Short mmCIF file of C-alpha atoms in Angstrom, two decimals:
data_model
loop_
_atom_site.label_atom_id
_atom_site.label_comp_id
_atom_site.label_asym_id
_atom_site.label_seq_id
_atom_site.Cartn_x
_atom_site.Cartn_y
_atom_site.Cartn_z
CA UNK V 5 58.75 -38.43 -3.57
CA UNK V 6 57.73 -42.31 -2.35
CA UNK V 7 54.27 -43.13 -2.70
CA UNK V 8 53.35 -39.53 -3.36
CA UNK V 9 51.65 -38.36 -6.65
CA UNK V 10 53.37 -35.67 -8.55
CA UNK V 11 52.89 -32.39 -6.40
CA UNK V 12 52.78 -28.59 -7.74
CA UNK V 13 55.98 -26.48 -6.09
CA UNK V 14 57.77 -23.35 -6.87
CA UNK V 15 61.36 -23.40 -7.53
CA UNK V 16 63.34 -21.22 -5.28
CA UNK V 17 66.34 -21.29 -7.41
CA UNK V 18 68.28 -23.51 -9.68
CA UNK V 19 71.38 -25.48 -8.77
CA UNK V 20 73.76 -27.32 -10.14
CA UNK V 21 75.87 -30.64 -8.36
CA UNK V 22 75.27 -33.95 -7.30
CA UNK V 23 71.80 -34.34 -4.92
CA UNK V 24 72.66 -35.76 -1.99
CA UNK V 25 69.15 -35.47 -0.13
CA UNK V 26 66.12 -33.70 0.43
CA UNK V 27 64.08 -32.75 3.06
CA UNK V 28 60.51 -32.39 3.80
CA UNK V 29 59.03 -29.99 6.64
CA UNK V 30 56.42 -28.05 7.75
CA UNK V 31 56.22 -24.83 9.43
CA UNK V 32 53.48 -23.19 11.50
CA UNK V 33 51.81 -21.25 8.86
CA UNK V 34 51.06 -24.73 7.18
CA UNK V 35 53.47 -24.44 4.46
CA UNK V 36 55.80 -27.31 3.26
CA UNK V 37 59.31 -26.66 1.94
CA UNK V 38 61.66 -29.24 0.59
CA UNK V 39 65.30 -28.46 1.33
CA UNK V 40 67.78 -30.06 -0.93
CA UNK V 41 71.21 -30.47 0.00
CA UNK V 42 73.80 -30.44 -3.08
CA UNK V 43 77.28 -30.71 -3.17
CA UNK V 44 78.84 -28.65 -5.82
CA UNK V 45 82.35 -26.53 -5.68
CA UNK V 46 81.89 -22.92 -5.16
CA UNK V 47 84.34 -20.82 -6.64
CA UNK V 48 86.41 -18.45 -4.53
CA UNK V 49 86.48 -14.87 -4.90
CA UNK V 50 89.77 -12.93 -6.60
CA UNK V 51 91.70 -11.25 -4.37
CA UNK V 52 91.91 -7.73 -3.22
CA UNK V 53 93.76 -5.39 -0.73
CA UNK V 54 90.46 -4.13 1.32
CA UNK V 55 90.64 -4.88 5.04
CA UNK V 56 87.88 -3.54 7.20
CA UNK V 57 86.26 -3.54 11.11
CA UNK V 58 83.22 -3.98 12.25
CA UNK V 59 81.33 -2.37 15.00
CA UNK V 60 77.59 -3.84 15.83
CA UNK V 61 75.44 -1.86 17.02
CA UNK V 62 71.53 -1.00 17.68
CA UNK V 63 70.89 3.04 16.15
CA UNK V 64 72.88 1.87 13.21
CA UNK V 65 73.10 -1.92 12.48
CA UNK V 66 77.02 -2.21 11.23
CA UNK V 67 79.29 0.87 11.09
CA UNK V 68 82.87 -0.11 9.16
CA UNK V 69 86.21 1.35 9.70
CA UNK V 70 86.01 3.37 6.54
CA UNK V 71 82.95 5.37 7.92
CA UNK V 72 80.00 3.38 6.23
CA UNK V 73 77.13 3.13 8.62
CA UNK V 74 74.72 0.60 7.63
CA UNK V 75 70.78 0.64 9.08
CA UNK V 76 69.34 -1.05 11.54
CA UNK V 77 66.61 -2.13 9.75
CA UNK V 78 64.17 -2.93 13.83
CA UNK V 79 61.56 -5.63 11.91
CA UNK V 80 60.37 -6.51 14.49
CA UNK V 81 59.25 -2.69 15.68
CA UNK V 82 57.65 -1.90 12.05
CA UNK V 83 55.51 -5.45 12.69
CA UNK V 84 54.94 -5.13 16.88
CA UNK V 85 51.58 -3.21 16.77
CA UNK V 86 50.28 -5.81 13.89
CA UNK V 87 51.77 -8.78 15.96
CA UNK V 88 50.51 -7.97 19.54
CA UNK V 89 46.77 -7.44 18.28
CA UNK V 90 47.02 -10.95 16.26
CA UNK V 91 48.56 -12.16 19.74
CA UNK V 92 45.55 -10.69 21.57
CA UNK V 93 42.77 -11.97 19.03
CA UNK V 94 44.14 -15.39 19.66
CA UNK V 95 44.33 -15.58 23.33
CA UNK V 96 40.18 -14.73 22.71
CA UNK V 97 39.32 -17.48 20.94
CA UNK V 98 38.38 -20.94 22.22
CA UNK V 99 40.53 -23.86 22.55
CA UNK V 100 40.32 -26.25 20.10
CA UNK V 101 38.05 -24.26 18.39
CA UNK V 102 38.51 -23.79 14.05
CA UNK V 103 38.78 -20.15 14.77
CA UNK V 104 41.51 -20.60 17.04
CA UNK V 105 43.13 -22.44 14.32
CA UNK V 106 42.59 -19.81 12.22
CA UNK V 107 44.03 -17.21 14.23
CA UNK V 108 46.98 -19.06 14.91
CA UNK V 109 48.39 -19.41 11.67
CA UNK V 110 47.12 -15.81 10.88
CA UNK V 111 49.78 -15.09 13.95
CA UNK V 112 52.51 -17.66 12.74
CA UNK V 113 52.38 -15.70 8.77
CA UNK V 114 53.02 -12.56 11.09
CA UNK V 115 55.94 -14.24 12.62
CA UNK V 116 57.52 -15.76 9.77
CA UNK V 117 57.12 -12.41 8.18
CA UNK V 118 59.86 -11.22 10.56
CA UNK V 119 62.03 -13.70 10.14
CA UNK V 120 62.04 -13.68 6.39
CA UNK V 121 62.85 -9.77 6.22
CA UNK V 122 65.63 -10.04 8.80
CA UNK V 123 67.17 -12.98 7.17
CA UNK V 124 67.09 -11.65 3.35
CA UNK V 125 68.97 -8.37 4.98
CA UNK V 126 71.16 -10.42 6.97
CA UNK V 127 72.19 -11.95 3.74
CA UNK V 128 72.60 -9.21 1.58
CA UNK V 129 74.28 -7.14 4.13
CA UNK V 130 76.65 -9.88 4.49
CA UNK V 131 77.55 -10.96 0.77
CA UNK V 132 78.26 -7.77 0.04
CA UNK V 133 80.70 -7.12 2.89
CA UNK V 134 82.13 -10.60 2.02
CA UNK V 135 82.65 -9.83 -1.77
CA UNK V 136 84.35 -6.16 -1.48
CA UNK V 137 86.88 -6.86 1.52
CA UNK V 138 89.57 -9.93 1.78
CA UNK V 139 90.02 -9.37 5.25
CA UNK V 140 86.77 -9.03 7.90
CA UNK V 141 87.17 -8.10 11.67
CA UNK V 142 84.22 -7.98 13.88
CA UNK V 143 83.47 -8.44 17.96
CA UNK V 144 83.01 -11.86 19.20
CA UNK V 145 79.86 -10.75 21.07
CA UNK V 146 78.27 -12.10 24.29
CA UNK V 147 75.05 -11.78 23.20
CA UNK V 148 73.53 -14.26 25.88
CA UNK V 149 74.86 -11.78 28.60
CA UNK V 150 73.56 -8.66 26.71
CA UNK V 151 70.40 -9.83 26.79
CA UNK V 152 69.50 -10.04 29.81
CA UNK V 153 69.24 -6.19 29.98
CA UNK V 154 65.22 -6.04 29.97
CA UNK V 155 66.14 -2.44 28.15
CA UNK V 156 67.97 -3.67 25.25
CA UNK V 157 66.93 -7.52 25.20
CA UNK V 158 64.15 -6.86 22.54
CA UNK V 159 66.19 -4.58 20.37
CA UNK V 160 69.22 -6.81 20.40
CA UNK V 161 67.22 -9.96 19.91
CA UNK V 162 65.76 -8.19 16.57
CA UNK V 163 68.80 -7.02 15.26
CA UNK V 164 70.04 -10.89 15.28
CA UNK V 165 74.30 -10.07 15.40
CA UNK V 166 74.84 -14.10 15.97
CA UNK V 167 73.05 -14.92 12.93
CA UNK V 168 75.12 -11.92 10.68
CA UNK V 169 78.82 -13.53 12.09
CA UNK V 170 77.30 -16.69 10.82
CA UNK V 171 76.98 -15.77 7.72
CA UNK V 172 80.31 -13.26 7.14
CA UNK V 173 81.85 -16.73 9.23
CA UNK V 174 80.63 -19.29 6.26
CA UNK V 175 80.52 -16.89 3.04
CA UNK V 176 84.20 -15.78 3.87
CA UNK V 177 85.03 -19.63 4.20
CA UNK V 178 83.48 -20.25 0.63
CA UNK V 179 84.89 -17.30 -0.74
CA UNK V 180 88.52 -17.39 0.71
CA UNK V 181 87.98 -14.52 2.48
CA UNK V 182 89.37 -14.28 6.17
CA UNK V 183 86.96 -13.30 9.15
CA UNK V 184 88.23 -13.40 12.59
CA UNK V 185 86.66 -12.21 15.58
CA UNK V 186 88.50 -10.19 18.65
CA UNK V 187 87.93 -10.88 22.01
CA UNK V 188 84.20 -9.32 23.48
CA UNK V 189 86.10 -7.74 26.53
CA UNK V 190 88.08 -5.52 24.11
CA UNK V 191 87.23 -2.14 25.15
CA UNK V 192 86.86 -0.86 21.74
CA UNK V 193 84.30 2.21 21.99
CA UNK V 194 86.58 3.87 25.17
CA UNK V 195 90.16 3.72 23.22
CA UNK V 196 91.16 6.83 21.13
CA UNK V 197 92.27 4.83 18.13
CA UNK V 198 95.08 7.85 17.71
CA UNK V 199 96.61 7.84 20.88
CA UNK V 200 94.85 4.80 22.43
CA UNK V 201 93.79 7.37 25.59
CA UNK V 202 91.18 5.16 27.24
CA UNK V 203 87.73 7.27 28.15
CA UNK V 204 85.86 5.45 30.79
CA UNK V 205 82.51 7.94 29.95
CA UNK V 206 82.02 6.55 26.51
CA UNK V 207 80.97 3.72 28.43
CA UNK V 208 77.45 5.58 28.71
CA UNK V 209 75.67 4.60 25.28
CA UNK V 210 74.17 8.13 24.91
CA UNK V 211 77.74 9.11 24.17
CA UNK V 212 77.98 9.53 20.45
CA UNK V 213 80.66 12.08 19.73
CA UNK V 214 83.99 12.51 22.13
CA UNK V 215 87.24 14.37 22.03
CA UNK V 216 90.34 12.87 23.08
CA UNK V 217 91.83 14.67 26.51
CA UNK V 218 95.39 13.70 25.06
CA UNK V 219 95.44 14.49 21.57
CA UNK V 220 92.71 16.49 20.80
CA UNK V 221 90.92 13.91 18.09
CA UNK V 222 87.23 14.29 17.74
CA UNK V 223 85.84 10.86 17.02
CA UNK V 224 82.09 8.99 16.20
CA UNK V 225 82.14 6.81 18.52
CA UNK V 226 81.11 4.02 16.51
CA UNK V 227 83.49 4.83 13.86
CA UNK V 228 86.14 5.15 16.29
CA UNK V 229 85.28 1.55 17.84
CA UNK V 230 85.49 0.02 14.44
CA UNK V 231 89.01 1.52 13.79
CA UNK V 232 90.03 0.00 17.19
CA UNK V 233 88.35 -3.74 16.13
CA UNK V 234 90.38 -3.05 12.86
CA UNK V 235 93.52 -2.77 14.88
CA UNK V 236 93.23 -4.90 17.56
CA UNK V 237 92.55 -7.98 14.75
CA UNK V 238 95.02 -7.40 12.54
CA UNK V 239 97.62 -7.38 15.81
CA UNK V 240 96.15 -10.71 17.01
CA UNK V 241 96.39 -12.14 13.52
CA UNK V 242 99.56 -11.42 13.12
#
């Protein structure tokens, strides 16, 4: 770097393609990353004939049209009793104060701790979704007016669902896989995906299991939603 002497770093991983530029920054723990942008071509994956839905949810994380419930892994739950103390100790110390200084970073490692966990899941979960199915369905979710439920907001801010349809959005660009997203009003957990008998009760999240008045199908309810996302995409994309 300019007027710098050669510095010790760690390699995050090796690329290959033209460097176009590289950035310098710090975060709050005090550590500095350099971010290098590259341009190289990324090949795209070979096609297959797996189409699936997506339902997002908060006991399970993702639950797919072909039954596969993935975990909610709640990171920031396993990490609250360890962050709120380091939250505490901080608000003790004096301002300005070394110790204070201290503290804070001890709190911003806690933090970034979080973040790290939830991203690496977010991309595995999502690579993997992208590189077994050609065609990916999902809600288009309103997460800004789900959170303000003072219930949920701190579960559904953890399990990050804007981030995940980020990902599936760019890695099934790269890949030439198709995502597309249904519309958030889509009443997908109340519609028997048999009949399509809409059941206003499922509407009551402690509703996990429901038979269909009209034809008698038992369904998950999260399963069943999925199924429904499945359908109702495929019918808008034609």
């Amino acid at each position: 770097m300019p007027k710098l002497t050669p510095i010790k770093s760690v390699l995050h991983r090796t690329f290959d393609g033209q460097i176009k530029s590289a950035t310098i920054s710090r975060t709050c723990s005090d550590k500095y990353y350099i971010s290098v942008l590259v341009e190289e071509e990324i090949n795209t994956l070979p096609k297959n004939d797996t189409i699936i839905g997506i339902d997002l949810g908060l006991k399970e994380f993702a639950i797919t049209s072909n039954g596969q419930k993935y975990e909610n892994p709640r990171t920031l739950k396993k990490y609250e009793k360890q962050y709120k103390r380091a939250q505490r100790r901080l608000s003790r110390k004096q301002k300005k104060s070394s110790n204070r200084n201290k503290q804070r970073k001890k709190l911003a490692k806690i933090h970034e701790k979080i973040a790290n966990i939830r991203k690496d899941y977010l991309h595995k979960l999502s690579r993997e979704i992208v590189n077994e199915n050609q065609v990916i369905i999902s809600e288009d979710l309103n997460v800004k007016g789900m959170i303000k439920n003072h219930k949920l907001a701190q579960a559904i801010a953890d399990v990050s669902w804007s981030e995940f349809t980020q990902y599936l959005s760019y890695k099934s660009e790269w890949y030439g896989r198709t995502y597309y997203k249904i519309d958030p009003f889509y009443p997908s957990s109340q519609l028997c995906h048999i009949c399509g008998y809409k059941n206003a009760e499922t509407k009551n999240l402690n509703v996990r299991e429901w038979i269909c008045p009209k034809c008698g199908a038992k369904h998950d309810r999260d399963i069943n939603a999925a199924k429904n996302i499945l359908a109702k995409g495929l019918e808008d994309i034609g």
